[in-house]
Amino acid sequence: MPPRVLVTRRQFEDQMDRLRAAADTVVLTRPEPATREELLEAVKGVTAIFAHITDSIDADVMDAAGDSLKVIAEFGVGYDNIDAAAASERNIAVGNTPGVLTETTADFAFALIQAAARRLAESDRFVRRGEWKWFDPLDLLGLDINGSTLGIIGMGRIGSSVADRAVASGMRVIYYNRNRAGDEHGAELVGSLGELLAQSDFVTLHCPLTPETQGLIGAEELKQMQSHAVLINTARGPVVDMEALTAALADGEIAYAALDVTDPEPIPTDHALLKMDNVTLLPHIASATVGTRRKMSEMTVDNILAALEGNLPPNCVNADEINW
Ligand code: DGY
């Protein structure tokens, strides 16, 4: 019997063909994610799951798959949707796609910094509403990037690449991280999160979602930011307390937010943030270029094919916790 592989969303066909050559492959091709019930049914007896951020792969899903399950390969670098501890307990490898999306995501985060600084989305809506009647020397004024301070929370691969772009654009860059970054990319480590928030004109989040970073930016932290400051989130929605952010934007505690990720995703269509002009909202597209999404798909398939051959996935996040 060939091994079975479940791919939870539609994917690049050439990569699916690589899986089909090695395994009985089921691709859930509907554009929308599987419901919980559909997922629990579809995983039965599979050896590998090609997973996406939209799937919660917890112990129940692993147990529904059964003893055959050897690898869960995430299409993405963040794998907070997978209970990696539960996978390790069951000797299941968890793979991800680090590196290939670094520059694309950093480009996008920097694009959001620029778009927020110059109020691009808001100005576009203003024109489309037919409200642009004349040139106004005092309307829609933004912030200069050059000479401003950028605060980076999470100086890993993506944070460091954002630092490169910011330094090249004449920004002062400071960062807050658990440890000093080996190569600081022209950025200075500050002693506390509070110090970073108080000094930054722009704050950009690049930390993974973990129990420690959940709600990292809440009411207290937003109060420590400057009233003209901008918050950019391309990391994970739950790193920011959305209710506190909505209040801070409404009360003028901070000036602007640009969010590629929200909590929940998608953001409910009646959420107060959708009615506010000082927010740019995007549908989790930081890594969404043809080239990068292709590479992510290929790496996810590489992780699965290695495991089907009995080898550790080349990008395995729990290699030290499993016994293969
Ligand atoms: C990632 O790579 O983590 C992206 O956010 C897609 O999940």
Coordinates of C-alpha atoms and ligand atoms in Angstrom, one line a residue:
M1 CA 0.0 0.0 0.0
P2 CA 1.5 3.4 -0.9
P3 CA 1.6 5.9 1.9
R4 CA -1.2 8.5 2.0
V5 CA -0.6 12.3 2.0
L6 CA -3.2 14.9 2.7
V7 CA -2.7 18.4 1.3
T8 CA -5.2 20.7 3.1
R9 CA -5.5 23.5 0.5
R10 CA -5.0 23.9 -3.2
Q11 CA -1.3 24.1 -4.2
F12 CA 1.0 24.4 -7.1
E13 CA 0.3 21.4 -9.5
D14 CA 3.9 20.6 -10.3
Q15 CA 4.6 20.2 -6.6
M16 CA 1.5 18.0 -6.2
D17 CA 2.8 15.9 -9.0
R18 CA 6.0 15.3 -7.0
L19 CA 3.9 14.0 -4.1
R20 CA 1.6 11.9 -6.4
A21 CA 4.7 10.1 -7.8
A22 CA 5.5 9.0 -4.2
A23 CA 2.2 8.6 -2.5
D24 CA -1.5 8.4 -2.7
T25 CA -2.2 12.1 -2.5
V26 CA -5.4 13.8 -1.6
V27 CA -5.5 17.6 -2.2
L28 CA -8.5 19.5 -0.7
T29 CA -8.9 21.8 -3.7
R30 CA -11.8 23.9 -2.5
P31 CA -10.6 27.5 -2.0
E32 CA -11.9 27.6 1.6
P33 CA -10.2 25.7 4.4
A34 CA -11.7 22.3 5.6
T35 CA -14.0 22.5 8.6
R36 CA -12.8 20.8 11.7
E37 CA -15.0 17.7 11.0
E38 CA -13.7 17.5 7.4
L39 CA -10.1 17.7 8.6
L40 CA -10.6 15.0 11.3
E41 CA -12.1 12.7 8.6
A42 CA -9.6 13.5 5.9
V43 CA -6.5 12.8 8.0
K44 CA -7.4 9.2 8.8
G45 CA -4.6 6.9 7.9
V46 CA -2.3 9.5 6.4
T47 CA 1.5 9.4 6.7
A48 CA 2.0 13.1 6.0
I49 CA 0.0 16.3 6.3
F50 CA 0.9 19.3 4.1
A51 CA -0.6 21.9 6.5
H52 CA -1.4 25.6 6.2
I53 CA -1.9 28.4 8.7
T54 CA -5.7 27.8 8.4
D55 CA -5.5 24.3 9.9
S56 CA -5.3 23.8 13.7
I57 CA -3.2 20.6 13.9
D58 CA -3.6 19.5 17.5
A59 CA -3.4 16.3 19.4
D60 CA -6.9 15.3 18.3
V61 CA -6.0 15.7 14.6
M62 CA -2.8 13.6 15.1
D63 CA -4.8 10.9 16.9
A64 CA -7.4 10.9 14.2
A65 CA -4.6 10.3 11.7
G66 CA -3.4 7.4 13.8
D67 CA 0.0 5.7 14.1
S68 CA 0.7 6.1 10.4
L69 CA 1.3 9.8 10.8
K70 CA 5.1 10.5 10.5
V71 CA 5.3 14.2 9.4
I72 CA 3.4 17.4 9.5
A73 CA 4.9 19.9 7.0
E74 CA 3.8 23.4 7.4
F75 CA 3.6 25.7 4.3
G76 CA 5.2 28.6 6.1
V77 CA 7.9 29.5 8.6
G78 CA 5.5 30.1 11.5
Y79 CA 4.0 26.9 12.8
D80 CA 2.0 28.1 15.8
N81 CA -1.0 26.3 14.3
I82 CA 0.7 23.0 15.0
D83 CA 1.0 21.6 18.5
A84 CA 4.7 20.7 18.1
A85 CA 4.9 19.3 21.7
A86 CA 2.1 16.9 21.0
A87 CA 3.8 15.9 17.7
S88 CA 7.1 15.3 19.5
E89 CA 5.3 13.1 22.1
R90 CA 4.0 11.0 19.2
N91 CA 7.4 11.0 17.5
I92 CA 6.0 12.9 14.5
A93 CA 8.3 15.3 12.7
V94 CA 7.2 18.9 12.1
G95 CA 8.7 20.7 9.1
N96 CA 8.5 24.3 8.0
T97 CA 9.9 26.7 5.3
P98 CA 12.4 29.1 6.9
G99 CA 14.6 31.3 4.7
V100 CA 12.8 31.3 1.4
L101 CA 10.3 34.0 2.4
T102 CA 12.7 36.3 4.4
E103 CA 13.3 38.9 1.8
T104 CA 9.8 38.9 0.4
T105 CA 8.3 39.4 3.9
A106 CA 10.8 42.1 4.7
D107 CA 10.0 43.9 1.5
F108 CA 6.4 43.8 2.4
A109 CA 6.9 44.9 6.0
F110 CA 8.9 47.9 4.7
A111 CA 6.3 48.6 2.1
L112 CA 3.7 48.8 5.0
I113 CA 6.0 51.1 6.9
Q114 CA 6.1 53.4 3.9
A115 CA 2.4 53.1 3.1
A116 CA 1.5 53.9 6.7
A117 CA 3.9 56.8 6.9
R118 CA 2.4 58.4 3.8
R119 CA -1.2 57.3 4.5
L120 CA -1.5 55.6 1.1
A121 CA -4.6 53.4 1.7
E122 CA -6.4 56.2 3.4
S123 CA -5.6 58.7 0.6
D124 CA -6.7 56.1 -2.1
R125 CA -10.0 55.8 -0.3
F126 CA -10.3 59.6 -0.1
V127 CA -9.9 59.9 -3.9
R128 CA -12.3 57.0 -4.6
R129 CA -15.0 58.5 -2.4
G130 CA -14.8 61.6 -4.6
E131 CA -13.7 63.7 -1.7
W132 CA -10.6 65.1 -3.4
K133 CA -11.7 68.6 -4.5
W134 CA -8.4 70.5 -4.6
F135 CA -4.7 70.4 -3.6
D136 CA -4.6 71.1 0.1
P137 CA -1.2 72.1 1.6
L138 CA -2.3 70.9 5.1
D139 CA -4.3 67.7 4.4
L140 CA -3.1 64.1 4.5
L141 CA 0.2 65.0 5.9
G142 CA 2.3 61.9 6.8
L143 CA 5.6 61.1 8.5
D144 CA 9.1 61.1 7.1
I145 CA 10.8 57.8 7.0
N146 CA 14.3 59.4 6.6
G147 CA 15.5 60.4 10.1
S148 CA 12.7 58.5 11.9
T149 CA 13.3 55.7 14.4
L150 CA 12.2 52.2 13.6
G151 CA 11.7 49.8 16.5
I152 CA 12.0 46.1 15.6
I153 CA 10.5 43.5 17.9
G154 CA 12.1 40.2 17.1
M155 CA 15.5 40.5 15.4
G156 CA 15.5 37.1 13.6
R157 CA 16.0 36.6 9.8
I158 CA 13.0 38.8 8.8
G159 CA 13.6 41.5 11.4
S160 CA 17.2 41.8 10.4
S161 CA 16.3 42.1 6.7
V162 CA 13.8 44.9 7.6
A163 CA 16.7 46.6 9.5
D164 CA 18.8 46.5 6.3
R165 CA 16.0 48.3 4.3
A166 CA 15.4 50.8 7.1
V167 CA 19.1 51.7 7.6
A168 CA 19.5 52.2 3.8
S169 CA 16.5 54.6 3.9
G170 CA 18.1 56.8 6.6
M171 CA 16.3 55.5 9.6
R172 CA 17.7 55.0 13.1
V173 CA 17.0 51.4 13.9
I174 CA 16.6 50.0 17.4
Y175 CA 15.5 46.5 18.4
Y176 CA 14.3 44.4 21.3
N177 CA 15.0 40.7 21.4
R178 CA 15.5 38.0 24.0
N179 CA 19.2 38.0 23.0
R180 CA 21.6 40.3 21.3
A181 CA 21.5 39.5 17.5
G182 CA 24.8 38.2 16.3
D183 CA 24.9 40.6 13.4
E184 CA 23.0 43.8 14.3
H185 CA 22.5 45.1 10.7
G186 CA 23.1 48.6 11.9
A187 CA 20.5 48.4 14.6
E188 CA 21.0 49.0 18.4
L189 CA 19.7 46.7 21.1
V190 CA 17.6 48.5 23.7
G191 CA 17.3 47.4 27.3
S192 CA 13.5 46.9 27.5
L193 CA 10.4 46.7 25.4
G194 CA 9.2 49.9 27.1
E195 CA 12.3 51.7 25.9
L196 CA 11.8 50.6 22.4
L197 CA 8.1 51.6 22.4
A198 CA 8.8 55.1 23.8
Q199 CA 11.6 55.9 21.4
S200 CA 10.1 54.5 18.1
D201 CA 8.2 56.4 15.5
F202 CA 7.4 53.1 13.8
V203 CA 7.2 49.7 15.6
T204 CA 7.3 46.5 13.5
L205 CA 6.7 43.0 14.9
H206 CA 8.8 40.1 13.7
C207 CA 8.5 37.6 16.6
P208 CA 6.9 34.2 16.4
L209 CA 3.6 33.6 18.2
T210 CA 4.4 31.7 21.4
P211 CA 2.8 31.7 24.9
E212 CA 5.3 34.5 25.8
T213 CA 4.5 36.7 22.8
Q214 CA 0.7 36.3 22.8
G215 CA -0.8 39.7 23.7
L216 CA 2.8 41.2 23.9
I217 CA 1.3 44.5 22.6
G218 CA -1.6 45.3 24.9
A219 CA -3.1 48.4 26.4
E220 CA -0.1 49.2 28.6
E221 CA 2.4 48.8 25.8
L222 CA 0.3 51.0 23.4
K223 CA 0.2 53.7 26.0
Q224 CA 4.0 53.7 26.0
M225 CA 4.1 54.5 22.3
Q226 CA 4.2 58.1 21.0
S227 CA 1.0 59.6 19.8
H228 CA 2.3 60.0 16.3
A229 CA 3.6 56.5 16.2
V230 CA 2.7 53.7 13.8
L231 CA 2.4 49.9 14.5
I232 CA 3.1 47.4 11.8
N233 CA 2.2 43.7 12.3
T234 CA 3.3 41.1 9.7
A235 CA 4.0 38.5 12.4
R236 CA 0.9 36.9 13.9
G237 CA -2.4 38.6 14.9
P238 CA -2.5 37.4 18.5
V239 CA 0.8 39.1 19.3
V240 CA -1.4 42.3 19.5
D241 CA -4.4 42.7 21.7
M242 CA -6.9 43.8 19.0
E243 CA -9.4 45.3 21.4
A244 CA -6.6 47.4 23.0
L245 CA -5.3 48.4 19.6
T246 CA -8.8 49.5 18.4
A247 CA -9.1 51.7 21.6
A248 CA -5.6 53.1 21.2
L249 CA -6.3 54.1 17.6
A250 CA -9.7 55.6 18.4
D251 CA -8.3 57.6 21.4
G252 CA -5.3 58.9 19.5
E253 CA -2.8 57.0 21.8
I254 CA -1.1 56.0 18.6
A255 CA -1.6 57.4 15.1
Y256 CA -1.8 54.5 12.7
A257 CA -1.6 50.7 12.3
A258 CA -0.9 48.5 9.3
L259 CA -1.9 44.9 9.9
D260 CA -1.3 42.0 7.5
V261 CA -2.4 39.6 10.3
T262 CA -5.3 39.9 12.7
D263 CA -6.9 38.0 15.5
P264 CA -9.0 36.3 14.3
E265 CA -8.3 35.8 10.6
P266 CA -10.2 36.9 8.7
I267 CA -11.1 40.0 10.7
P268 CA -14.9 40.0 11.2
T269 CA -16.6 42.3 8.6
D270 CA -18.3 44.2 11.4
H271 CA -15.1 44.9 13.3
A272 CA -14.6 48.5 14.4
L273 CA -11.2 48.7 12.8
L274 CA -12.8 48.4 9.3
K275 CA -14.5 51.7 9.9
M276 CA -11.4 53.5 10.9
D277 CA -9.3 55.5 8.4
N278 CA -6.0 55.3 10.4
V279 CA -5.7 51.5 9.8
T280 CA -4.5 49.6 6.8
L281 CA -5.8 46.0 6.8
L282 CA -4.4 43.3 4.5
P283 CA -5.2 39.6 4.1
H284 CA -2.0 37.8 5.3
I285 CA -0.1 38.3 2.1
A286 CA 3.4 39.2 3.3
S287 CA 4.9 36.1 1.6
A288 CA 2.5 36.2 -1.4
T289 CA 4.7 36.5 -4.5
V290 CA 4.7 33.8 -7.2
G291 CA 8.3 33.1 -6.7
T292 CA 8.2 32.8 -2.9
R293 CA 5.0 30.8 -2.6
R294 CA 6.4 28.4 -5.2
K295 CA 9.6 28.0 -3.2
M296 CA 7.6 27.5 0.0
S297 CA 5.5 24.8 -1.7
E298 CA 8.6 23.0 -3.0
M299 CA 10.2 23.1 0.5
T300 CA 7.1 21.7 2.1
V301 CA 7.1 18.8 -0.5
D302 CA 10.8 18.3 0.2
N303 CA 10.1 17.9 3.9
I304 CA 7.4 15.3 3.2
L305 CA 9.3 13.3 0.6
A306 CA 12.3 13.0 2.9
A307 CA 10.1 11.7 5.7
L308 CA 8.4 9.2 3.3
E309 CA 11.8 7.9 2.7
G310 CA 12.4 7.5 6.4
N311 CA 14.7 10.5 6.7
L312 CA 14.3 13.6 8.9
P313 CA 12.8 16.5 6.9
P314 CA 15.6 18.9 5.9
N315 CA 13.8 21.7 7.8
C316 CA 12.5 20.0 11.0
V317 CA 11.7 22.1 14.0
N318 CA 11.5 19.3 16.5
A319 CA 14.5 17.2 15.3
D320 CA 16.0 17.2 18.9
E321 CA 12.7 16.0 20.5
I322 CA 12.0 13.0 18.3
N323 CA 13.7 9.7 17.9
W324 CA 14.0 8.7 14.2
Ligands
DGY1 C1 4.5 32.2 7.4 O1 5.4 31.7 6.7 O2 4.6 32.0 8.6 C2 3.4 32.9 6.8 O3 2.8 33.7 7.7 C3 2.4 31.9 6.2 O4 1.8 31.2 7.2

